[in-house]
């Protein structure tokens, strides 16, 4: 009997491909190394006859693609953010979607904290100076930055990753934590984290270090724009590990250039992998290429979870019919 066919649309660990290969006919054009920038047409062509596809934070899976790929039944993402997938369109077509929450929480929080600290303490700026041979003497005012310990941490988006960052700040660095989220945390969790809910404007005004961790959606587009940046302290930092588009990057670049904001740490960008060219000209921003979850064990766990979801959602393996992190499990009941 022929095995169901799936497409793995991004590079992934060999052992994950091997595991998928035990149950599926696997089309893996990227292997473990080759990134493909899929066009809609190329992806549609490649998906013909496929019942499942594994993706990450790209490519885009939308209604037009689903209509052109009638065999598709499962979209399994190895990312936690799924703004590249039209979940409503998938649900309407009976296509199960899964993402990869939890397995990346601590690794991503580590990175968010590191980026915030690098911005506050001017780490990359300092390294550039040293590598350029411009370090001539010790000076009391050489590259002095902002303190992190004992300052006020502002968290915009208090989901799993936001809470993990708050925990690091409160318990490890003695920070006062304020947060803004659509829904407030339980009082017991607020107490554990020593975190206080505030309105968004208040968050902007109070934070010495703002870390942004909200999912991207139409509602969160430019959630932090010129008006919000204008409320921030001139000595504050902003770190975005959420998604490009949550922050208005042009407004941010201007605030950084005019020193209305001390520094920023950005792992995600509007239009990535492209980015606003102004950002590249500024010394007071630390730039990284969307790698917050990129530790080897965590990326492996994310890929394994996507594989588990794919196998289970297609009725195979020990979890048959019970994909562990389905976003629209209701579609399974209709099959
Ligand atoms: C995620 O999992 O959402 C990360 O940002 C990688 O895309």
mmCIF file of C-alpha atoms and ligand atoms in Angstrom:
data_model
loop_
_atom_site.group_PDB
_atom_site.id
_atom_site.type_symbol
_atom_site.label_atom_id
_atom_site.label_comp_id
_atom_site.label_asym_id
_atom_site.label_seq_id
_atom_site.Cartn_x
_atom_site.Cartn_y
_atom_site.Cartn_z
ATOM 1 C CA UNK A 1 0.000 0.000 0.000
ATOM 2 C CA UNK A 2 1.392 3.417 -0.850
ATOM 3 C CA UNK A 3 2.223 5.731 2.002
ATOM 4 C CA UNK A 4 0.630 9.177 2.354
ATOM 5 C CA UNK A 5 2.724 11.930 0.831
ATOM 6 C CA UNK A 6 3.879 15.019 2.757
ATOM 7 C CA UNK A 7 6.000 18.053 1.964
ATOM 8 C CA UNK A 8 8.570 19.358 4.427
ATOM 9 C CA UNK A 9 8.795 22.945 3.216
ATOM 10 C CA UNK A 10 11.771 24.063 5.268
ATOM 11 C CA UNK A 11 15.174 22.609 6.168
ATOM 12 C CA UNK A 12 15.044 20.309 9.151
ATOM 13 C CA UNK A 13 17.171 17.858 11.140
ATOM 14 C CA UNK A 14 18.033 14.631 9.288
ATOM 15 C CA UNK A 15 16.732 12.496 12.146
ATOM 16 C CA UNK A 16 13.327 14.210 11.953
ATOM 17 C CA UNK A 17 13.189 13.554 8.206
ATOM 18 C CA UNK A 18 14.130 9.932 8.889
ATOM 19 C CA UNK A 19 11.330 9.612 11.447
ATOM 20 C CA UNK A 20 8.792 11.074 9.028
ATOM 21 C CA UNK A 21 10.144 8.769 6.334
ATOM 22 C CA UNK A 22 9.112 5.734 8.378
ATOM 23 C CA UNK A 23 5.425 6.563 7.886
ATOM 24 C CA UNK A 24 5.206 8.927 4.925
ATOM 25 C CA UNK A 25 6.505 9.377 1.457
ATOM 26 C CA UNK A 26 8.473 12.512 2.268
ATOM 27 C CA UNK A 27 9.262 15.271 -0.203
ATOM 28 C CA UNK A 28 11.995 17.317 1.481
ATOM 29 C CA UNK A 29 13.436 19.637 -1.172
ATOM 30 C CA UNK A 30 15.323 21.702 1.436
ATOM 31 C CA UNK A 31 16.978 18.689 3.075
ATOM 32 C CA UNK A 32 18.650 19.812 6.292
ATOM 33 C CA UNK A 33 20.280 22.902 4.879
ATOM 34 C CA UNK A 34 18.704 24.598 1.865
ATOM 35 C CA UNK A 35 16.195 27.333 2.533
ATOM 36 C CA UNK A 36 13.628 27.877 -0.222
ATOM 37 C CA UNK A 37 11.822 31.201 -0.553
ATOM 38 C CA UNK A 38 8.546 29.671 -1.755
ATOM 39 C CA UNK A 39 6.374 31.528 -4.203
ATOM 40 C CA UNK A 40 2.672 30.749 -4.041
ATOM 41 C CA UNK A 41 2.870 29.004 -7.439
ATOM 42 C CA UNK A 42 5.893 26.876 -6.530
ATOM 43 C CA UNK A 43 4.344 25.797 -3.251
ATOM 44 C CA UNK A 44 1.009 24.931 -4.872
ATOM 45 C CA UNK A 45 2.776 22.871 -7.523
ATOM 46 C CA UNK A 46 4.867 21.025 -4.952
ATOM 47 C CA UNK A 47 1.873 20.311 -2.705
ATOM 48 C CA UNK A 48 -0.177 18.485 -5.335
ATOM 49 C CA UNK A 49 -0.960 15.029 -3.949
ATOM 50 C CA UNK A 50 0.315 15.925 -0.453
ATOM 51 C CA UNK A 51 -1.893 15.342 2.587
ATOM 52 C CA UNK A 52 0.400 17.181 4.981
ATOM 53 C CA UNK A 53 2.925 19.983 5.031
ATOM 54 C CA UNK A 54 5.494 20.967 7.654
ATOM 55 C CA UNK A 55 6.285 24.686 7.816
ATOM 56 C CA UNK A 56 7.770 27.237 10.238
ATOM 57 C CA UNK A 57 7.075 30.989 10.444
ATOM 58 C CA UNK A 58 6.952 30.888 6.626
ATOM 59 C CA UNK A 59 5.728 30.135 3.973
ATOM 60 C CA UNK A 60 2.261 31.635 3.897
ATOM 61 C CA UNK A 61 -0.649 29.202 3.979
ATOM 62 C CA UNK A 62 -3.818 31.014 2.962
ATOM 63 C CA UNK A 63 -7.259 30.389 1.483
ATOM 64 C CA UNK A 64 -6.007 30.597 -2.116
ATOM 65 C CA UNK A 65 -3.341 27.991 -1.432
ATOM 66 C CA UNK A 66 -5.817 25.678 0.304
ATOM 67 C CA UNK A 67 -8.243 25.971 -2.616
ATOM 68 C CA UNK A 68 -5.460 24.980 -5.018
ATOM 69 C CA UNK A 69 -4.312 22.007 -2.869
ATOM 70 C CA UNK A 70 -7.471 19.978 -2.245
ATOM 71 C CA UNK A 71 -5.622 16.945 -0.841
ATOM 72 C CA UNK A 72 -4.060 18.887 2.026
ATOM 73 C CA UNK A 73 -5.383 17.839 5.447
ATOM 74 C CA UNK A 74 -2.700 18.934 7.916
ATOM 75 C CA UNK A 75 -0.415 21.961 8.306
ATOM 76 C CA UNK A 76 2.123 21.396 11.079
ATOM 77 C CA UNK A 77 4.294 24.339 12.074
ATOM 78 C CA UNK A 78 7.488 24.046 14.066
ATOM 79 C CA UNK A 79 7.018 27.661 15.240
ATOM 80 C CA UNK A 80 4.825 28.842 18.079
ATOM 81 C CA UNK A 81 3.715 31.969 16.186
ATOM 82 C CA UNK A 82 1.393 31.093 13.311
ATOM 83 C CA UNK A 83 0.535 34.424 11.724
ATOM 84 C CA UNK A 84 1.673 32.998 8.362
ATOM 85 C CA UNK A 85 -1.221 30.510 8.496
ATOM 86 C CA UNK A 86 -4.836 31.539 7.945
ATOM 87 C CA UNK A 87 -6.306 29.433 10.725
ATOM 88 C CA UNK A 88 -9.932 30.324 9.945
ATOM 89 C CA UNK A 89 -9.492 29.341 6.290
ATOM 90 C CA UNK A 90 -7.877 26.044 7.331
ATOM 91 C CA UNK A 91 -10.694 25.304 9.773
ATOM 92 C CA UNK A 92 -13.320 26.102 7.138
ATOM 93 C CA UNK A 93 -11.685 23.562 4.807
ATOM 94 C CA UNK A 94 -11.260 20.917 7.509
ATOM 95 C CA UNK A 95 -7.456 21.282 7.504
ATOM 96 C CA UNK A 96 -5.895 20.659 10.900
ATOM 97 C CA UNK A 97 -3.247 23.167 12.016
ATOM 98 C CA UNK A 98 -0.714 22.660 14.790
ATOM 99 C CA UNK A 99 2.021 24.867 16.194
ATOM 100 C CA UNK A 100 4.898 24.267 18.632
ATOM 101 C CA UNK A 101 4.259 25.969 21.967
ATOM 102 C CA UNK A 102 6.004 25.287 25.303
ATOM 103 C CA UNK A 103 9.118 23.583 23.947
ATOM 104 C CA UNK A 104 10.736 26.942 23.132
ATOM 105 C CA UNK A 105 9.557 29.052 26.060
ATOM 106 C CA UNK A 106 12.687 29.079 28.221
ATOM 107 C CA UNK A 107 15.158 29.273 25.325
ATOM 108 C CA UNK A 108 13.285 32.208 23.818
ATOM 109 C CA UNK A 109 13.061 33.951 27.182
ATOM 110 C CA UNK A 110 16.834 33.483 27.656
ATOM 111 C CA UNK A 111 17.422 35.155 24.333
ATOM 112 C CA UNK A 112 14.987 38.002 24.970
ATOM 113 C CA UNK A 113 16.775 38.715 28.210
ATOM 114 C CA UNK A 114 20.180 38.523 26.527
ATOM 115 C CA UNK A 115 19.075 40.930 23.801
ATOM 116 C CA UNK A 116 17.687 43.356 26.369
ATOM 117 C CA UNK A 117 20.951 43.219 28.309
ATOM 118 C CA UNK A 118 23.047 43.607 25.160
ATOM 119 C CA UNK A 119 21.083 46.740 24.251
ATOM 120 C CA UNK A 120 21.227 48.177 27.772
ATOM 121 C CA UNK A 121 24.946 47.496 28.236
ATOM 122 C CA UNK A 122 25.944 48.293 24.619
ATOM 123 C CA UNK A 123 27.601 44.923 24.081
ATOM 124 C CA UNK A 124 27.688 44.866 20.277
ATOM 125 C CA UNK A 125 28.672 48.516 20.068
ATOM 126 C CA UNK A 126 31.561 47.773 22.420
ATOM 127 C CA UNK A 127 32.675 44.769 20.408
ATOM 128 C CA UNK A 128 32.584 46.745 17.160
ATOM 129 C CA UNK A 129 34.771 49.444 18.733
ATOM 130 C CA UNK A 130 37.272 46.887 19.928
ATOM 131 C CA UNK A 131 37.407 44.933 16.657
ATOM 132 C CA UNK A 132 37.884 48.175 14.748
ATOM 133 C CA UNK A 133 41.035 48.882 16.791
ATOM 134 C CA UNK A 134 39.468 51.979 18.317
ATOM 135 C CA UNK A 135 40.074 51.032 21.984
ATOM 136 C CA UNK A 136 42.906 53.280 23.066
ATOM 137 C CA UNK A 137 42.555 53.649 26.842
ATOM 138 C CA UNK A 138 40.316 52.936 29.819
ATOM 139 C CA UNK A 139 37.931 55.835 30.368
ATOM 140 C CA UNK A 140 35.260 56.336 32.996
ATOM 141 C CA UNK A 141 32.686 57.235 30.333
ATOM 142 C CA UNK A 142 33.568 54.670 27.710
ATOM 143 C CA UNK A 143 30.351 53.014 26.489
ATOM 144 C CA UNK A 144 28.506 53.423 29.747
ATOM 145 C CA UNK A 145 25.028 52.036 29.500
ATOM 146 C CA UNK A 146 21.828 51.536 31.454
ATOM 147 C CA UNK A 147 21.517 49.303 34.505
ATOM 148 C CA UNK A 148 19.262 46.287 34.292
ATOM 149 C CA UNK A 149 19.300 45.027 37.886
ATOM 150 C CA UNK A 150 16.861 46.846 40.115
ATOM 151 C CA UNK A 151 15.226 48.673 37.198
ATOM 152 C CA UNK A 152 11.653 48.361 35.918
ATOM 153 C CA UNK A 153 10.970 45.624 33.405
ATOM 154 C CA UNK A 154 7.935 46.172 31.190
ATOM 155 C CA UNK A 155 6.503 43.138 29.429
ATOM 156 C CA UNK A 156 4.052 43.668 26.583
ATOM 157 C CA UNK A 157 2.291 40.317 26.095
ATOM 158 C CA UNK A 158 2.265 38.143 29.180
ATOM 159 C CA UNK A 159 1.876 34.660 27.709
ATOM 160 C CA UNK A 160 4.249 31.800 28.428
ATOM 161 C CA UNK A 161 7.352 33.564 27.107
ATOM 162 C CA UNK A 162 6.437 36.899 28.691
ATOM 163 C CA UNK A 163 6.042 35.194 32.052
ATOM 164 C CA UNK A 164 9.387 33.413 31.669
ATOM 165 C CA UNK A 165 11.051 36.777 31.011
ATOM 166 C CA UNK A 166 9.278 38.364 33.976
ATOM 167 C CA UNK A 167 10.511 35.521 36.185
ATOM 168 C CA UNK A 168 14.093 36.106 35.092
ATOM 169 C CA UNK A 169 13.775 39.823 35.768
ATOM 170 C CA UNK A 170 12.076 39.570 39.148
ATOM 171 C CA UNK A 171 13.947 36.621 40.636
ATOM 172 C CA UNK A 172 17.330 36.944 38.973
ATOM 173 C CA UNK A 173 17.786 40.691 38.656
ATOM 174 C CA UNK A 174 15.598 42.175 41.369
ATOM 175 C CA UNK A 175 13.545 44.053 38.771
ATOM 176 C CA UNK A 176 10.166 45.562 39.389
ATOM 177 C CA UNK A 177 7.836 44.018 36.792
ATOM 178 C CA UNK A 178 4.921 45.755 35.104
ATOM 179 C CA UNK A 179 3.031 44.173 32.238
ATOM 180 C CA UNK A 180 0.240 44.765 29.800
ATOM 181 C CA UNK A 181 -1.849 42.008 28.324
ATOM 182 C CA UNK A 182 -5.414 41.889 27.034
ATOM 183 C CA UNK A 183 -6.352 39.601 29.911
ATOM 184 C CA UNK A 184 -4.875 39.895 33.374
ATOM 185 C CA UNK A 185 -3.011 36.986 34.919
ATOM 186 C CA UNK A 186 -4.485 35.238 37.952
ATOM 187 C CA UNK A 187 -3.639 37.101 41.125
ATOM 188 C CA UNK A 188 -1.589 34.109 42.321
ATOM 189 C CA UNK A 189 0.623 34.206 39.196
ATOM 190 C CA UNK A 190 0.977 37.984 39.467
ATOM 191 C CA UNK A 191 2.100 37.474 43.036
ATOM 192 C CA UNK A 192 4.595 34.730 42.126
ATOM 193 C CA UNK A 193 6.129 36.944 39.441
ATOM 194 C CA UNK A 194 5.810 40.110 41.482
ATOM 195 C CA UNK A 195 4.130 41.542 38.382
ATOM 196 C CA UNK A 196 1.618 44.381 38.219
ATOM 197 C CA UNK A 197 -0.874 44.843 35.352
ATOM 198 C CA UNK A 198 -0.942 48.351 33.903
ATOM 199 C CA UNK A 199 -2.562 49.986 30.881
ATOM 200 C CA UNK A 200 -0.487 50.100 27.702
ATOM 201 C CA UNK A 201 0.378 53.804 27.981
ATOM 202 C CA UNK A 202 1.400 53.379 31.587
ATOM 203 C CA UNK A 203 3.610 50.469 30.573
ATOM 204 C CA UNK A 204 5.365 52.671 28.037
ATOM 205 C CA UNK A 205 5.875 55.423 30.617
ATOM 206 C CA UNK A 206 7.068 53.191 33.448
ATOM 207 C CA UNK A 207 9.361 50.666 31.759
ATOM 208 C CA UNK A 208 13.106 51.127 31.889
ATOM 209 C CA UNK A 209 13.358 48.055 29.702
ATOM 210 C CA UNK A 210 10.404 47.066 27.549
ATOM 211 C CA UNK A 211 10.277 43.538 26.108
ATOM 212 C CA UNK A 212 7.631 42.812 23.469
ATOM 213 C CA UNK A 213 6.247 39.291 23.215
ATOM 214 C CA UNK A 214 2.747 39.655 21.718
ATOM 215 C CA UNK A 215 1.642 37.489 18.797
ATOM 216 C CA UNK A 216 1.216 39.301 15.486
ATOM 217 C CA UNK A 217 -2.299 39.847 14.157
ATOM 218 C CA UNK A 218 -4.166 42.680 12.465
ATOM 219 C CA UNK A 219 -4.969 43.914 15.973
ATOM 220 C CA UNK A 220 -1.323 44.026 17.062
ATOM 221 C CA UNK A 221 -0.005 45.672 13.866
ATOM 222 C CA UNK A 222 2.083 48.691 14.973
ATOM 223 C CA UNK A 223 0.950 48.215 18.541
ATOM 224 C CA UNK A 224 4.100 50.169 19.342
ATOM 225 C CA UNK A 225 4.325 53.130 16.985
ATOM 226 C CA UNK A 226 5.383 56.765 17.174
ATOM 227 C CA UNK A 227 2.765 57.668 19.787
ATOM 228 C CA UNK A 228 3.772 54.854 22.129
ATOM 229 C CA UNK A 229 7.505 55.479 21.640
ATOM 230 C CA UNK A 230 6.943 59.120 22.549
ATOM 231 C CA UNK A 231 5.746 57.997 25.979
ATOM 232 C CA UNK A 232 8.929 56.070 26.769
ATOM 233 C CA UNK A 233 11.752 57.384 28.920
ATOM 234 C CA UNK A 234 14.736 58.654 26.923
ATOM 235 C CA UNK A 235 16.953 56.296 28.942
ATOM 236 C CA UNK A 236 14.787 53.234 28.208
ATOM 237 C CA UNK A 237 15.392 50.251 25.929
ATOM 238 C CA UNK A 238 12.962 48.319 23.741
ATOM 239 C CA UNK A 239 13.407 44.676 22.802
ATOM 240 C CA UNK A 240 11.228 42.955 20.187
ATOM 241 C CA UNK A 241 11.277 39.159 20.035
ATOM 242 C CA UNK A 242 7.633 38.882 18.956
ATOM 243 C CA UNK A 243 7.093 39.468 15.245
ATOM 244 C CA UNK A 244 7.986 42.127 12.745
ATOM 245 C CA UNK A 245 5.064 44.511 12.345
ATOM 246 C CA UNK A 246 4.189 44.676 16.041
ATOM 247 C CA UNK A 247 6.620 47.611 16.225
ATOM 248 C CA UNK A 248 6.673 50.388 13.635
ATOM 249 C CA UNK A 249 10.349 49.970 12.709
ATOM 250 C CA UNK A 250 10.591 53.330 10.905
ATOM 251 C CA UNK A 251 9.262 55.179 13.964
ATOM 252 C CA UNK A 252 11.616 53.186 16.174
ATOM 253 C CA UNK A 253 14.642 53.997 14.012
ATOM 254 C CA UNK A 254 13.778 57.695 14.224
ATOM 255 C CA UNK A 255 13.380 57.589 18.017
ATOM 256 C CA UNK A 256 16.752 55.835 18.312
ATOM 257 C CA UNK A 257 18.452 58.282 15.964
ATOM 258 C CA UNK A 258 17.073 61.266 17.862
ATOM 259 C CA UNK A 259 18.045 59.610 21.153
ATOM 260 C CA UNK A 260 14.487 59.762 22.396
ATOM 261 C CA UNK A 261 15.114 56.131 23.273
ATOM 262 C CA UNK A 262 18.422 54.849 24.611
ATOM 263 C CA UNK A 263 18.709 51.564 22.714
ATOM 264 C CA UNK A 264 16.845 48.648 21.165
ATOM 265 C CA UNK A 265 17.324 44.939 20.649
ATOM 266 C CA UNK A 266 15.531 43.488 17.638
ATOM 267 C CA UNK A 267 15.272 39.843 16.616
ATOM 268 C CA UNK A 268 12.292 40.336 14.279
ATOM 269 C CA UNK A 269 11.616 42.917 11.582
ATOM 270 C CA UNK A 270 8.913 44.260 9.332
ATOM 271 C CA UNK A 271 9.411 42.553 5.960
ATOM 272 C CA UNK A 272 12.118 40.182 7.244
ATOM 273 C CA UNK A 273 14.506 38.858 6.085
ATOM 274 C CA UNK A 274 14.694 42.416 4.759
ATOM 275 C CA UNK A 275 14.811 45.234 7.256
ATOM 276 C CA UNK A 276 14.477 48.982 7.456
ATOM 277 C CA UNK A 277 17.887 50.218 6.198
ATOM 278 C CA UNK A 278 17.930 53.013 8.787
ATOM 279 C CA UNK A 279 18.354 50.409 11.506
ATOM 280 C CA UNK A 280 21.662 49.322 9.989
ATOM 281 C CA UNK A 281 23.103 52.801 10.352
ATOM 282 C CA UNK A 282 22.375 53.151 14.072
ATOM 283 C CA UNK A 283 24.911 52.207 16.752
ATOM 284 C CA UNK A 284 22.300 51.933 19.503
ATOM 285 C CA UNK A 285 20.428 48.912 18.205
ATOM 286 C CA UNK A 286 21.402 45.260 18.522
ATOM 287 C CA UNK A 287 20.180 43.281 15.500
ATOM 288 C CA UNK A 288 19.792 39.509 15.267
ATOM 289 C CA UNK A 289 18.165 37.401 12.511
ATOM 290 C CA UNK A 290 15.068 35.855 14.178
ATOM 291 C CA UNK A 291 17.022 33.365 16.287
ATOM 292 C CA UNK A 292 15.396 33.685 19.723
ATOM 293 C CA UNK A 293 14.429 30.010 19.811
ATOM 294 C CA UNK A 294 17.621 28.825 18.143
ATOM 295 C CA UNK A 295 19.372 26.529 20.566
ATOM 296 C CA UNK A 296 20.078 23.088 19.122
ATOM 297 C CA UNK A 297 17.961 21.142 21.659
ATOM 298 C CA UNK A 298 15.046 23.545 21.333
ATOM 299 C CA UNK A 299 15.030 23.648 17.544
ATOM 300 C CA UNK A 300 15.151 19.846 17.611
ATOM 301 C CA UNK A 301 12.228 19.717 20.048
ATOM 302 C CA UNK A 302 10.232 22.127 17.860
ATOM 303 C CA UNK A 303 10.814 19.987 14.765
ATOM 304 C CA UNK A 304 10.018 16.764 16.635
ATOM 305 C CA UNK A 305 6.770 18.279 17.894
ATOM 306 C CA UNK A 306 5.759 19.288 14.367
ATOM 307 C CA UNK A 307 6.505 15.728 13.212
ATOM 308 C CA UNK A 308 4.470 14.239 16.080
ATOM 309 C CA UNK A 309 1.533 16.480 15.183
ATOM 310 C CA UNK A 310 1.757 15.577 11.513
ATOM 311 C CA UNK A 311 1.873 11.848 12.191
ATOM 312 C CA UNK A 312 -0.937 11.912 14.770
ATOM 313 C CA UNK A 313 -3.202 14.222 12.771
ATOM 314 C CA UNK A 314 -3.006 11.866 9.818
ATOM 315 C CA UNK A 315 -4.154 9.002 12.031
ATOM 316 C CA UNK A 316 -0.778 7.275 12.420
ATOM 317 C CA UNK A 317 1.631 6.499 15.267
ATOM 318 C CA UNK A 318 0.963 6.136 18.999
ATOM 319 C CA UNK A 319 -0.963 9.446 19.249
ATOM 320 C CA UNK A 320 -3.153 8.663 16.212
ATOM 321 C CA UNK A 321 -6.032 11.121 16.094
ATOM 322 C CA UNK A 322 -4.658 13.173 19.006
ATOM 323 C CA UNK A 323 -2.127 15.692 17.713
ATOM 324 C CA UNK A 324 -0.756 17.164 20.948
ATOM 325 C CA UNK A 325 -0.724 20.836 20.032
ATOM 326 C CA UNK A 326 -3.521 21.223 17.490
ATOM 327 C CA UNK A 327 -4.868 24.763 17.133
ATOM 328 C CA UNK A 328 -8.206 23.682 15.650
ATOM 329 C CA UNK A 329 -8.777 20.128 16.974
ATOM 330 C CA UNK A 330 -12.482 20.495 16.217
ATOM 331 C CA UNK A 331 -11.802 19.658 12.572
ATOM 332 C CA UNK A 332 -10.791 16.120 13.569
ATOM 333 C CA UNK A 333 -14.239 15.430 14.995
ATOM 334 C CA UNK A 334 -15.756 16.255 11.603
ATOM 335 C CA UNK A 335 -13.631 13.729 9.694
HETATM 336 C C1 LIG B 1 8.314 31.005 16.710
HETATM 337 O O1 LIG B 1 8.323 29.832 17.068
HETATM 338 O O2 LIG B 1 7.273 31.644 16.535
HETATM 339 C C2 LIG B 1 9.634 31.615 16.452
HETATM 340 O O3 LIG B 1 9.543 33.001 16.323
HETATM 341 C C3 LIG B 1 10.247 31.016 15.216
HETATM 342 O O4 LIG B 1 9.493 31.413 14.117
#
